[in-house]
Each structure stands twice: as structure tokens, then as C-alpha cells.
Tab-separated table of C-alpha atoms in Angstrom:
chain	number	residue	atom	x	y	z
R	7	MET	CA	-11.242	-2.554	21.017
R	8	GLY	CA	-10.375	1.149	21.349
R	9	THR	CA	-8.812	3.101	18.502
R	10	ARG	CA	-5.452	3.508	20.260
R	11	ARG	CA	-5.170	-0.196	21.014
R	12	ALA	CA	-6.266	-1.024	17.462
R	13	LEU	CA	-3.593	1.276	16.057
R	14	GLY	CA	-1.032	-0.238	18.420
R	15	VAL	CA	-1.805	-3.810	17.391
R	16	THR	CA	-1.975	-2.923	13.706
R	17	SER	CA	1.241	-0.892	13.953
R	18	ALA	CA	3.057	-3.804	15.569
R	19	SER	CA	1.948	-6.177	12.814
R	20	GLN	CA	2.875	-3.648	10.124
R	21	LEU	CA	6.281	-3.123	11.736
R	22	ILE	CA	6.917	-6.847	11.583
R	23	SER	CA	5.585	-6.863	8.011
R	24	PHE	CA	7.919	-4.025	7.108
R	25	ALA	CA	10.915	-5.872	8.572
R	26	LEU	CA	10.015	-8.997	6.609
R	27	ASN	CA	9.457	-7.049	3.375
R	28	LEU	CA	12.703	-5.143	3.859
R	29	LEU	CA	14.620	-8.371	4.424
R	30	ASN	CA	12.983	-9.852	1.354
R	31	VAL	CA	13.731	-6.854	-0.872
R	32	ILE	CA	17.351	-6.488	0.269
R	33	VAL	CA	18.238	-10.172	-0.122
R	34	VAL	CA	16.406	-10.668	-3.415
R	35	ALA	CA	17.910	-7.451	-4.864
R	36	ARG	CA	21.361	-8.905	-4.254
R	37	LEU	CA	20.568	-12.428	-5.490
R	38	LEU	CA	18.667	-11.510	-8.665
R	39	THR	CA	19.470	-9.120	-11.514
R	40	PRO	CA	17.304	-6.088	-12.398
R	41	SER	CA	16.113	-7.929	-15.518
R	42	GLU	CA	14.984	-10.971	-13.512
R	43	ILE	CA	13.101	-8.780	-11.058
R	44	GLY	CA	11.627	-6.860	-13.985
R	45	VAL	CA	10.099	-10.046	-15.448
R	46	PHE	CA	8.290	-10.743	-12.188
R	47	SER	CA	7.259	-7.075	-11.811
R	48	VAL	CA	5.593	-7.020	-15.223
R	49	ALA	CA	3.789	-10.332	-14.668
R	50	VAL	CA	2.639	-9.461	-11.154
R	51	SER	CA	1.300	-6.123	-12.414
R	52	PHE	CA	-1.191	-7.971	-14.591
R	53	GLN	CA	-2.035	-10.177	-11.648
R	54	ALA	CA	-2.575	-7.089	-9.480
R	55	ILE	CA	-5.048	-5.673	-11.992
R	56	VAL	CA	-7.209	-8.797	-12.188
R	57	HIS	CA	-6.699	-9.282	-8.431
R	58	VAL	CA	-9.287	-6.527	-8.022
R	59	PHE	CA	-12.011	-8.960	-9.107
R	60	ARG	CA	-11.034	-11.768	-6.739
R	61	GLU	CA	-13.385	-10.462	-4.030
R	62	PHE	CA	-15.457	-8.065	-6.166
R	63	GLY	CA	-15.678	-5.447	-3.426
R	64	VAL	CA	-17.135	-8.031	-1.052
R	65	ASN	CA	-15.009	-7.111	1.961
R	66	GLN	CA	-15.733	-3.402	1.596
R	67	TYR	CA	-19.446	-4.203	1.384
R	68	LEU	CA	-19.304	-6.327	4.546
R	69	VAL	CA	-17.499	-3.548	6.442
R	70	GLN	CA	-19.789	-0.647	5.464
R	71	ALA	CA	-23.143	-2.481	5.401
R	72	THR	CA	-25.686	-1.492	8.046
R	73	SER	CA	-26.117	-5.163	8.999
R	74	VAL	CA	-24.855	-8.544	7.730
R	75	ALA	CA	-27.182	-11.579	7.886
R	76	GLU	CA	-26.167	-15.200	7.236
R	77	ASP	CA	-27.504	-15.062	3.679
R	78	ASP	CA	-25.467	-11.905	3.043
R	79	PHE	CA	-22.323	-13.698	4.183
R	80	ARG	CA	-23.030	-16.744	2.004
R	81	ALA	CA	-23.809	-14.454	-0.948
R	82	ALA	CA	-20.463	-12.742	-0.372
R	83	PHE	CA	-18.728	-16.136	-0.517
R	84	THR	CA	-20.626	-17.002	-3.711
R	85	LEU	CA	-19.495	-13.865	-5.520
R	86	THR	CA	-15.921	-14.258	-4.302
R	87	LEU	CA	-15.829	-17.867	-5.515
R	88	MET	CA	-17.227	-16.981	-8.937
R	89	PHE	CA	-14.896	-14.096	-9.597
R	90	SER	CA	-11.722	-15.585	-8.100
R	91	TRP	CA	-11.971	-18.756	-10.150
R	92	THR	CA	-12.813	-16.764	-13.279
R	93	VAL	CA	-9.695	-14.665	-12.713
R	94	ALA	CA	-7.607	-17.837	-12.271
R	95	LEU	CA	-8.831	-19.090	-15.655
R	96	PHE	CA	-8.193	-15.694	-17.258
R	97	LEU	CA	-4.598	-15.611	-15.963
R	98	PHE	CA	-3.872	-19.123	-17.153
R	99	VAL	CA	-5.336	-18.625	-20.626
R	100	GLY	CA	-3.910	-15.120	-21.052
R	101	SER	CA	-0.381	-15.961	-19.935
R	102	GLY	CA	0.671	-17.175	-23.375
R	103	PRO	CA	-0.361	-14.109	-25.415
R	104	LEU	CA	1.181	-11.797	-22.813
R	105	SER	CA	4.517	-13.627	-22.981
R	106	VAL	CA	4.466	-13.141	-26.768
R	107	PHE	CA	3.690	-9.421	-26.328
R	108	TYR	CA	6.649	-8.944	-23.968
R	109	ASN	CA	8.819	-11.459	-25.864
R	110	HIS	CA	9.715	-13.412	-22.708
R	111	ASP	CA	8.517	-16.903	-21.737
R	112	GLY	CA	8.989	-16.082	-18.053
R	113	VAL	CA	5.931	-13.805	-18.081
R	114	ALA	CA	3.712	-16.767	-19.044
R	115	THR	CA	5.249	-19.061	-16.440
R	116	VAL	CA	4.808	-16.548	-13.615
R	117	LEU	CA	1.185	-15.754	-14.493
R	118	ALA	CA	0.205	-19.404	-14.900
R	119	LEU	CA	1.611	-20.281	-11.478
R	120	LEU	CA	0.078	-17.232	-9.778
R	121	ALA	CA	-3.331	-18.459	-10.971
R	122	VAL	CA	-3.092	-21.073	-8.197
R	123	ASN	CA	-3.489	-18.307	-5.606
R	124	PHE	CA	-6.854	-17.303	-7.042
R	125	LEU	CA	-8.157	-20.855	-6.663
R	126	LEU	CA	-7.410	-20.637	-2.922
R	127	MET	CA	-8.541	-17.055	-2.227
R	128	PRO	CA	-12.343	-17.523	-1.939
R	129	PHE	CA	-11.937	-19.756	1.101
R	130	GLY	CA	-11.387	-17.207	3.823
R	131	THR	CA	-11.776	-13.871	2.045
R	132	PRO	CA	-15.308	-13.121	3.381
R	133	SER	CA	-14.125	-14.179	6.843
R	134	LEU	CA	-11.369	-11.559	6.630
R	135	GLY	CA	-14.025	-8.948	5.810
R	136	MET	CA	-16.037	-9.929	8.872
R	137	LEU	CA	-12.941	-9.799	11.087
R	138	VAL	CA	-12.401	-6.211	9.906
R	139	ARG	CA	-16.053	-5.317	10.504
R	140	GLU	CA	-15.899	-6.832	13.988
R	141	LEU	CA	-12.660	-4.858	14.667
R	142	ARG	CA	-10.729	-8.080	15.453
R	143	PHE	CA	-7.391	-6.439	14.812
R	144	GLU	CA	-5.342	-8.889	16.887
R	145	ARG	CA	-6.483	-11.828	14.785
R	146	LEU	CA	-5.958	-9.858	11.579
R	147	ALA	CA	-2.400	-9.057	12.708
R	148	ALA	CA	-1.625	-12.738	13.354
R	149	ILE	CA	-2.943	-13.690	9.904
R	150	ARG	CA	-0.837	-11.017	8.200
R	151	ILE	CA	2.344	-12.090	9.979
R	152	ALA	CA	1.762	-15.767	9.164
R	153	ASN	CA	1.305	-14.897	5.489
R	154	LEU	CA	4.333	-12.640	5.130
R	155	SER	CA	6.768	-14.671	7.224
R	156	THR	CA	6.009	-17.783	5.179
R	157	ALA	CA	6.273	-15.901	1.876
R	158	THR	CA	9.586	-14.297	2.894
R	159	ILE	CA	11.218	-17.546	3.998
R	160	VAL	CA	10.173	-19.395	0.846
R	161	THR	CA	11.151	-16.529	-1.502
R	162	ILE	CA	14.635	-16.083	-0.070
R	163	THR	CA	15.269	-19.835	0.064
R	164	ALA	CA	14.148	-20.284	-3.547
R	165	ALA	CA	16.270	-17.336	-4.733
R	166	TRP	CA	19.293	-18.767	-2.913
R	167	LEU	CA	18.694	-22.099	-4.685
R	168	GLY	CA	18.765	-20.359	-8.078
R	169	GLN	CA	15.049	-20.195	-8.892
R	170	SER	CA	15.442	-16.724	-10.443
R	171	TYR	CA	12.136	-14.831	-10.845
R	172	LEU	CA	10.201	-17.980	-9.896
R	173	SER	CA	11.452	-17.618	-6.322
R	174	MET	CA	8.967	-14.785	-5.770
R	175	VAL	CA	6.172	-16.912	-7.247
R	176	TRP	CA	6.842	-19.794	-4.845
R	177	GLY	CA	6.849	-17.290	-1.986
R	178	ALA	CA	3.477	-15.831	-3.029
R	179	ILE	CA	1.846	-19.270	-3.261
R	180	ALA	CA	3.274	-20.378	0.097
R	181	GLY	CA	2.074	-17.140	1.696
R	182	GLN	CA	-1.461	-17.657	0.385
R	183	ILE	CA	-1.563	-21.184	1.801
R	184	ALA	CA	-0.376	-19.880	5.181
R	185	ASN	CA	-3.036	-17.145	4.989
R	186	LEU	CA	-5.793	-19.706	4.449
R	187	VAL	CA	-4.604	-21.843	7.370
R	188	ALA	CA	-4.425	-18.788	9.675
R	189	VAL	CA	-7.924	-17.569	8.702
R	190	SER	CA	-9.382	-21.037	9.269
R	191	ILE	CA	-8.003	-20.934	12.809
R	192	ALA	CA	-9.128	-17.347	13.523
R	193	ARG	CA	-12.671	-17.757	12.143
R	194	PRO	CA	-13.312	-21.393	11.170
R	195	GLN	CA	-17.078	-21.025	10.627
R	196	GLY	CA	-16.649	-18.985	7.435
R	197	ILE	CA	-14.225	-21.120	5.424
R	198	LEU	CA	-16.497	-23.707	3.794
R	199	MET	CA	-20.179	-23.094	3.088
R	200	LEU	CA	-22.809	-23.693	0.437
R	201	PRO	CA	-23.140	-20.918	-2.168
R	202	THR	CA	-26.463	-19.064	-2.450
R	203	LEU	CA	-28.034	-16.504	-4.764
R	204	ASN	CA	-30.071	-14.901	-1.988
R	205	GLY	CA	-28.731	-11.404	-1.366
R	206	VAL	CA	-26.310	-11.526	-4.293
R	207	ARG	CA	-27.976	-8.641	-6.147
R	208	SER	CA	-27.281	-5.922	-3.547
R	209	ILE	CA	-23.691	-7.051	-3.059
R	210	PHE	CA	-23.195	-7.258	-6.829
R	211	ARG	CA	-24.483	-3.710	-7.288
R	212	PHE	CA	-22.075	-2.331	-4.699
R	213	GLY	CA	-19.228	-4.591	-5.788
R	214	SER	CA	-19.482	-3.697	-9.462
R	215	ILE	CA	-18.951	-0.001	-8.727
R	216	SER	CA	-16.337	-0.618	-6.028
R	217	SER	CA	-14.399	-3.068	-8.204
R	218	ALA	CA	-14.502	-0.706	-11.164
R	219	ALA	CA	-13.027	2.072	-9.003
R	220	THR	CA	-10.377	-0.264	-7.588
R	221	LEU	CA	-9.600	-1.606	-11.066
R	222	ILE	CA	-9.052	1.897	-12.399
R	223	GLN	CA	-6.814	2.696	-9.435
R	224	GLU	CA	-4.867	-0.538	-9.901
R	225	LEU	CA	-4.450	0.160	-13.607
R	226	GLY	CA	-2.854	3.469	-12.694
R	227	ARG	CA	-0.693	1.872	-10.008
R	228	SER	CA	0.458	-0.907	-12.347
R	229	ALA	CA	0.748	1.331	-15.408
R	230	PRO	CA	4.460	2.126	-14.836
R	231	ASP	CA	5.367	-1.580	-14.928
R	232	LEU	CA	3.049	-2.404	-17.820
R	233	ILE	CA	3.864	0.589	-20.013
R	234	LEU	CA	7.546	1.028	-19.216
R	235	GLY	CA	8.105	-2.716	-19.606
R	236	ARG	CA	6.955	-2.447	-23.209
R	237	THR	CA	8.436	0.939	-24.143
R	238	LEU	CA	11.716	1.031	-22.189
R	239	GLY	CA	12.397	-2.604	-21.217
R	240	PHE	CA	12.529	-4.728	-18.072
R	241	SER	CA	15.521	-2.932	-16.559
R	242	ALA	CA	13.671	0.401	-16.656
R	243	VAL	CA	10.746	-1.258	-14.899
R	244	ALA	CA	13.068	-2.563	-12.200
R	245	TYR	CA	14.703	0.840	-11.657
R	246	TYR	CA	11.337	2.556	-11.370
R	247	SER	CA	9.986	-0.174	-9.093
R	248	ARG	CA	12.971	0.135	-6.781
R	249	ALA	CA	12.491	3.929	-6.595
R	250	ALA	CA	8.774	3.541	-5.852
R	251	GLY	CA	9.618	0.754	-3.413
R	252	LEU	CA	11.839	3.064	-1.386
R	253	ARG	CA	8.969	5.555	-1.131
R	254	ASP	CA	6.475	2.881	-0.159
R	255	MET	CA	8.753	0.817	2.074
R	256	LEU	CA	7.734	2.612	5.251
R	257	LEU	CA	5.103	5.027	3.960
R	258	GLY	CA	3.012	2.209	2.542
R	259	GLN	CA	3.164	0.356	5.838
R	260	LEU	CA	2.119	3.436	7.816
R	261	VAL	CA	-0.787	4.305	5.530
R	262	ALA	CA	-1.876	0.663	5.578
R	263	VAL	CA	-1.904	0.757	9.389
R	264	VAL	CA	-4.040	3.886	9.515
R	265	ASN	CA	-6.365	2.849	6.692
R	266	GLY	CA	-6.821	-0.585	8.224
R	267	VAL	CA	-8.187	1.012	11.390
R	268	HIS	CA	-9.688	4.166	9.853
R	269	PHE	CA	-11.984	2.448	7.338
R	270	PRO	CA	-14.038	0.278	9.735
R	271	THR	CA	-14.031	2.847	12.560
R	272	PHE	CA	-14.984	5.686	10.166
R	273	ALA	CA	-17.852	3.578	8.803
R	274	GLN	CA	-19.010	2.739	12.330
R	275	ALA	CA	-18.806	6.405	13.408
R	276	ILE	CA	-20.928	7.484	10.433
R	277	ARG	CA	-23.504	4.818	11.276
R	278	ASP	CA	-23.542	6.330	14.779
R	279	GLY	CA	-24.212	9.838	13.392
R	280	ALA	CA	-20.753	11.494	13.696
R	281	ASP	CA	-19.684	14.447	11.511
R	282	PRO	CA	-17.566	13.002	8.646
R	283	ALA	CA	-15.762	16.311	7.967
R	284	GLU	CA	-14.540	16.588	11.540
R	285	LEU	CA	-13.531	12.924	11.606
R	286	TYR	CA	-11.535	13.228	8.379
R	287	ALA	CA	-9.780	16.471	9.339
R	288	ARG	CA	-8.720	15.064	12.721
R	289	ALA	CA	-7.427	11.788	11.269
R	290	THR	CA	-5.502	13.629	8.551
R	291	THR	CA	-3.855	15.941	11.096
R	292	TYR	CA	-2.353	12.937	12.855
R	293	LEU	CA	-1.390	11.122	9.660
R	294	ILE	CA	0.417	13.914	7.796
R	295	GLY	CA	2.242	14.904	10.968
R	296	VAL	CA	4.202	11.719	10.314
R	297	THR	CA	4.030	11.133	6.570
R	298	ILE	CA	5.027	14.563	5.239
R	299	PRO	CA	8.210	14.856	7.376
R	300	PHE	CA	9.066	11.257	6.572
R	301	LEU	CA	8.621	11.739	2.817
R	302	ALA	CA	10.801	14.846	2.960
R	303	LEU	CA	13.498	12.866	4.775
R	304	LEU	CA	13.327	10.046	2.213
R	305	ALA	CA	13.634	12.561	-0.620
R	306	LEU	CA	16.800	13.941	0.980
R	307	LEU	CA	18.395	10.547	1.728
R	308	ALA	CA	17.242	8.614	-1.353
R	309	GLU	CA	20.711	8.117	-2.833
R	310	PRO	CA	22.542	6.925	0.308
R	311	LEU	CA	19.591	4.692	1.236
R	312	ILE	CA	19.527	3.000	-2.158
R	313	LEU	CA	23.311	2.549	-2.167
R	314	PHE	CA	23.246	1.075	1.322
R	315	PHE	CA	20.270	-1.248	0.938
R	316	PHE	CA	20.482	-2.335	-2.688
R	317	GLY	CA	24.006	-1.644	-3.948
R	318	ASP	CA	25.606	0.379	-6.749
R	319	GLN	CA	23.688	-1.395	-9.530
R	320	TRP	CA	20.521	0.451	-8.449
R	321	LEU	CA	21.997	3.972	-8.351
R	322	VAL	CA	19.844	5.003	-11.341
R	323	SER	CA	16.817	4.718	-9.040
R	324	ALA	CA	18.049	7.375	-6.575
R	325	PRO	CA	16.967	10.619	-8.340
R	326	LEU	CA	13.713	8.936	-9.365
R	327	ALA	CA	13.008	8.063	-5.728
R	328	THR	CA	13.640	11.658	-4.665
R	329	LEU	CA	11.073	12.943	-7.152
R	330	LEU	CA	8.473	10.316	-6.259
R	331	CYS	CA	8.789	11.163	-2.560
R	332	LEU	CA	8.347	14.876	-3.251
R	333	PHE	CA	5.284	14.212	-5.395
R	334	ALA	CA	3.803	12.025	-2.635
R	335	ILE	CA	3.862	15.037	-0.299
R	336	PHE	CA	1.206	16.689	-2.498
R	337	THR	CA	-1.160	13.730	-2.116
R	338	ALA	CA	-0.392	12.926	1.549
R	339	PRO	CA	-3.404	14.878	2.943
R	340	TYR	CA	-5.688	12.734	0.789
R	341	ALA	CA	-4.350	9.300	1.706
R	342	LEU	CA	-7.557	8.558	3.632
R	343	ALA	CA	-9.937	10.145	1.123
R	344	ARG	CA	-10.784	7.120	-0.995
R	345	LEU	CA	-11.783	4.791	1.832
R	346	SER	CA	-13.513	7.621	3.700
R	347	LEU	CA	-15.764	8.254	0.706
R	348	ILE	CA	-16.495	4.529	0.350
R	349	ALA	CA	-17.231	4.204	4.076
R	350	SER	CA	-19.786	7.008	3.732
R	351	GLY	CA	-21.491	5.250	0.793
R	352	GLN	CA	-19.998	7.446	-1.964
R	353	VAL	CA	-18.476	4.598	-3.957
R	354	SER	CA	-19.709	6.041	-7.278
R	355	SER	CA	-17.847	9.309	-6.659
R	356	VAL	CA	-14.645	7.343	-6.051
R	357	LEU	CA	-15.071	5.664	-9.441
R	358	TYR	CA	-15.433	9.035	-11.148
R	359	LEU	CA	-12.399	10.546	-9.408
R	360	GLU	CA	-10.200	7.523	-10.122
R	361	CYS	CA	-11.130	7.605	-13.818
R	362	VAL	CA	-9.923	11.192	-14.050
R	363	VAL	CA	-6.683	10.697	-12.117
R	364	GLN	CA	-5.588	7.407	-13.651
R	365	ALA	CA	-6.372	8.466	-17.221
R	366	ILE	CA	-3.937	11.354	-16.781
R	367	ARG	CA	-1.356	9.038	-15.152
R	368	ILE	CA	-1.485	6.640	-18.106
R	369	ALA	CA	-1.252	9.514	-20.605
R	370	VAL	CA	1.871	10.806	-18.859
R	371	LEU	CA	3.479	7.360	-18.783
R	372	LEU	CA	2.830	6.903	-22.495
R	373	THR	CA	5.305	9.709	-23.135
R	374	SER	CA	7.910	6.971	-22.552
R	375	ILE	CA	7.331	6.086	-26.207
R	376	TRP	CA	9.471	9.154	-26.998
R	377	LEU	CA	11.194	10.035	-23.703
R	378	PRO	CA	13.711	8.178	-21.497
R	379	LEU	CA	12.854	7.159	-17.923
R	380	GLU	CA	14.621	10.110	-16.293
R	381	ARG	CA	12.422	12.539	-18.262
R	382	VAL	CA	9.142	10.664	-17.790
R	383	VAL	CA	9.232	10.504	-13.990
R	384	PRO	CA	9.319	14.319	-13.465
R	385	LEU	CA	6.056	14.563	-15.434
R	386	LEU	CA	4.332	12.458	-12.753
R	387	GLY	CA	4.306	15.623	-10.643
R	388	ILE	CA	1.400	16.773	-12.836
R	389	VAL	CA	-0.503	13.627	-11.889
R	390	ALA	CA	0.119	14.207	-8.156
R	391	ALA	CA	-1.218	17.760	-8.340
R	392	ILE	CA	-4.347	16.674	-10.233
R	393	GLU	CA	-4.951	13.780	-7.814
R	394	ALA	CA	-4.787	16.153	-4.837
R	395	ALA	CA	-7.192	18.600	-6.507
R	396	ALA	CA	-9.607	15.830	-7.516
R	397	TYR	CA	-9.891	14.318	-4.045
R	398	GLN	CA	-10.153	17.738	-2.430
R	399	TYR	CA	-13.147	18.338	-4.674
R	400	GLY	CA	-14.642	14.976	-3.683
R	401	LEU	CA	-14.125	15.560	0.018
R	402	ARG	CA	-15.684	18.999	-0.106
R	403	ARG	CA	-18.701	17.942	-2.155
R	404	TYR	CA	-19.568	14.676	-0.405
R	405	LEU	CA	-18.167	14.996	3.120
R	406	GLY	CA	-18.051	18.772	3.568
R	407	VAL	CA	-14.262	18.863	4.096
R	408	GLY	CA	-13.014	22.257	2.915
R	409	PHE	CA	-9.357	22.937	2.167
R	410	ALA	CA	-9.346	25.477	4.993
R	411	GLN	CA	-9.966	22.614	7.438
R	412	LEU	CA	-6.821	20.880	6.190
R	413	TRP	CA	-4.576	23.894	5.606
R	414	LYS	CA	-3.488	24.402	9.208
R	415	SER	CA	-2.480	20.748	9.488
R	416	ILE	CA	-0.604	20.914	6.168
R	417	ALA	CA	1.250	24.091	7.181
R	418	THR	CA	2.206	22.633	10.558
R	419	ALA	CA	3.426	19.417	8.930
R	420	SER	CA	5.514	21.463	6.475
R	421	VAL	CA	7.244	23.375	9.287
R	422	LEU	CA	7.769	20.069	11.095
R	423	SER	CA	9.431	18.732	7.930
R	424	LEU	CA	11.904	21.617	7.810
R	425	LEU	CA	12.887	20.991	11.429
R	426	THR	CA	13.250	17.266	10.726
R	427	LEU	CA	15.556	17.848	7.738
R	428	LEU	CA	17.893	20.293	9.454
R	429	GLY	CA	20.216	17.763	11.113
R	430	PRO	CA	20.424	15.209	8.262
R	431	GLY	CA	20.874	18.013	5.735
R	432	LEU	CA	23.902	19.387	7.563
R	433	LEU	CA	25.380	15.892	7.923
R	434	TRP	CA	25.170	15.068	4.220
R	435	LEU	CA	26.567	18.460	3.222
R	436	SER	CA	29.640	17.897	5.381
R	437	PRO	CA	32.902	16.383	4.008
R	438	ILE	CA	32.370	13.067	5.837
R	439	ALA	CA	29.441	12.332	3.517
R	440	ASP	CA	31.950	11.563	0.724
R	441	ALA	CA	33.170	8.404	2.454
R	442	ASP	CA	32.637	5.218	0.413
R	443	SER	CA	32.880	2.534	3.079
R	444	MET	CA	29.777	0.577	4.014
R	445	SER	CA	30.368	1.149	7.728
R	446	MET	CA	30.562	4.919	7.237
R	447	ARG	CA	27.385	4.919	5.146
R	448	PHE	CA	25.598	3.007	7.864
R	449	SER	CA	26.897	5.369	10.556
R	450	LEU	CA	25.783	8.435	8.623
R	451	LEU	CA	22.351	6.979	7.929
R	452	ALA	CA	21.912	5.971	11.569
R	453	LEU	CA	23.003	9.407	12.772
R	454	SER	CA	20.704	11.065	10.221
R	455	GLY	CA	17.791	9.006	11.472
R	456	LEU	CA	18.514	9.845	15.107
R	457	THR	CA	18.873	13.580	14.481
R	458	ALA	CA	15.723	13.604	12.349
R	459	LEU	CA	13.782	11.736	15.025
R	460	GLY	CA	14.994	14.073	17.741
R	461	ALA	CA	14.111	17.167	15.723
R	462	TRP	CA	10.697	15.717	14.853
R	463	VAL	CA	9.883	15.014	18.507
R	464	ALA	CA	11.089	18.474	19.529
R	465	GLY	CA	8.987	19.975	16.742
R	466	LEU	CA	5.857	18.212	18.013
R	467	PHE	CA	6.188	19.976	21.345
R	468	LEU	CA	7.378	23.280	19.889
R	469	LEU	CA	4.425	23.453	17.469
R	470	LYS	CA	1.978	21.959	20.016
R	471	HIS	CA	1.004	19.267	17.527
R	472	PRO	CA	-1.768	16.859	18.681
R	473	LEU	CA	0.637	13.967	18.121
R	474	ARG	CA	2.641	15.036	21.159
R	475	GLU	CA	-0.143	13.794	23.419
R	476	GLU	CA	-0.127	10.418	21.683
R	477	LEU	CA	3.654	10.281	21.994
R	478	VAL	CA	3.446	10.966	25.720
R	479	ASN	CA	0.844	8.215	26.077
R	480	VAL	CA	3.058	5.739	24.212
R	481	ILE	CA	6.067	6.572	26.358
R	482	SER	CA	4.021	6.359	29.574
R	483	THR	CA	2.653	2.965	28.543
R	484	ALA	CA	6.130	1.703	27.698
R	485	VAL	CA	7.498	2.893	31.062
R	486	ARG	CA	4.687	1.170	32.955
R	487	PHE	CA	5.303	-2.015	30.985
R	488	VAL	CA	9.044	-1.997	31.762
R	489	ARG	CA	8.415	-1.420	35.488
R	490	ARG	CA	6.169	-4.467	35.802
């Protein structure tokens, strides 16, 4: 499958995933209180940390390996089985002490139930890795949609029936079951097999370093929920999570689309002898041409978006979301750096870089012992700047990507952002922006989106951005499809 088709298929599945996630977030935010959501957020943060060990870097190994024999695949299943079931036991046993630490029985209940997912995960996880390696993006898209649609339906139904924070647990378990069924249909030969120790050593060596790097990254990603939940309470966690959720709502989907295609194709290109610096610079040019203008737009419209989607009770999240979006602009050129380094075999360097970045993130978040939430979040700008500098160092040293190769793309994306913000900025500075009705908010947001999109498209052609060619191809394909 070609890269454009792969991106198209993956984009379609991510668009559907985004719609399902958005529906889930909007409905659940109106059915549950910030405190209820905060309980689940804290519990699922611990799950996310130990989730790193469920596959022990197996899928990344399968994607970047020069070749994968039958014994390698069975060894991958063996490691996944061992670590996933160990994590399930850890979650179940550790749920009690954690509930005492946070002084809430709900934390224990959520963690104990989420342990069920880890009992199911080994059956199908190596098959997913092989589907990625084989570039079977259509099958991967179908599996993702089956998982998320099931999880969304069950979560919303359970919340409507008054299941409180447990509604999200039932959704996660139902989604995992749907995932297993979908994988067994897409690649049935890899679901059940006999474990083996042949080939385990090489996978273990790679997986130990990869999992350590991912664990450190996940610790940093989950640190706001874990630390703020203890220092500032569950409501603070919920407000921060909603702010970060607004940033990640579309950005996370877009980066997931690109990374999902970039990682296996980048690894394959390196195996074929391509220049990694040129590959990275070209991919980043396309990516930040979208992400930087979009983050700037989200920063501008954070307050009206949060009021429209989530309601007045989440207004505290608005200025936090603006800051988080601005900080994400600093790290946008390095969104592909981690997986690019892993694809080129530099997994140890990723571990080193993540240790540096996440240690600083945790240190900043610990200031919440003395500072309120609205004073802690601005300090995360320091973390964003250090993360950008760290990965620029890694790219230059291991892939030969100098900042000069990225600067032109960054400058062009910045000018594109200014053009994109012009229309929405004028709209929200006008007197009509003071209207309180829901219909007027929707109209203003819709008009802001349309003017931003129009300015962005015009900017692509004005600045002769490479994305304009891709846009023309998409439009031409759509026209041909409609004329059939």
C-alpha cells in the first residue's frame, strides 16, 4: 500500500475515532461530575503506567526487526503473555493500597476491574504488531473502529444508567473484548499458540530498553493526574485533564495518524538504505504545516470551545488549555522524533532523552505542593522548551537532522498560523462575541472554523507549501469519486 493511501485509510479511521471520542467526552462530561471523572482519571493513570509492560516493546521490535521468523513471533507472544498477566496481578493487588493513599474506594474498584483487560491483551497483541509491519492499514483501521465504537456505546449507556466512574471501566473492558474479536478475524493464525523460549533473549533485550523509555514517558504523561490528584484533589485533576483533552482531541488524532504510518514506513525506508535526515525533515514539513496552525487556533478559541462542548462548570480549564496549546507548538517539530529514533535502532538514546525530559516535568508538577493549579501550568512551558532542545540534540547526533533543516518549515508554519488566526481573531474581538446563547456560540465557532480553514488553504498556495500539492490531489480524487 502506498503512503498516500495508507495515510488516507488511517486518517479516515482516526476521524471516526475522533468523532466517537468527542461524543464520549461531551456526553460523559455532562452526565458525570468533575470529581467522578477525576477518580477514573487517577486510577487509569496508574493503569497507563503499567500498561507499558503489557507488550514489553514487542510490537516495536516486530516492526523494526530485519526479519521475523515463526519462533520470533511465538517468543513475542510468550513475553507479552508473561508481562500482561503479571501487570494484571500487580493492578489487582495494588488497588487496595492506592485507594488508601488517595482516600477513595473508587480507585481500588476501577483498578481491580481494569486488570481484566490485561488478561485479554496477550491474545492478539503480536498479531497487531505484524499487521503494522505488513502495512495492513485497512485491517488496522477496522480493528480500531470496532474497539472504540463498542467502548463508546457501553460507556455512554452505563453513565446514563447511573454507573458513575464505573461507566468508563465497563466501556474499556467491552472495547478490549471487541478488539480481540476483530484481531482474530483480521489475522486468526496469531491468536492462540504455544509459548516458546527460543528467540526470547533478543526480544527481551530490545523490549527492556524500549519499555523503560516508554515507562518514563508514560510517567511524565500521567504525572499531572497522579501528582495533582494527591496535592490539589480530584477536581484539579479533572480540570487539567479537560484542558489537556482539548489540546489532544484533534492534535492527538492527527499525530497518531502520521505516527501510525511513519513508524513502519520509516523503518522500511532505512532498511532500504534511505537518508534518515531527509526523510525526517520532509515528514516534519508536512506535519507541522497542519499542527502548528491548528494549535494556535485552539489556543485562541479555548474558552468558547470549552464552554460550548463541556459547559460552564469546566470554565476553569480554558486558560489552562490555552497555555498547553501554546507550549505544544514548541514541541510540534519533534512529534515524530521518538519513533524515528526507535525505527533507526536508537532505542537507548530515546531512554536517555526521556529520562531527562520527564524528570524535569515531574519536578515542575511537584511545585503543586505549594502552588495552585493556575500557577503550576505556566511552569510547564519550561518542560516544553527542554523537550524540544533534547530531541533536537538526539536528532542531530543520531540521524544527522540539524535545526537548519527544520527552521524553514517552522518559519513557514508560523506565518501560516498568523494567516489562519486573522479571521477568527477579528470575529472574537467583535461585539457579537459577547452573546451568551448556545446557538450564537455555535455560529461563531462554525464561522471561525470556516474562516480559519479558508485562510489556511490560501496560505498554502501563497507560501507555496508542499501540502498544497497533497490538497490538490485530495480534491481531484474526491471530484473523480463524485463523478463516478
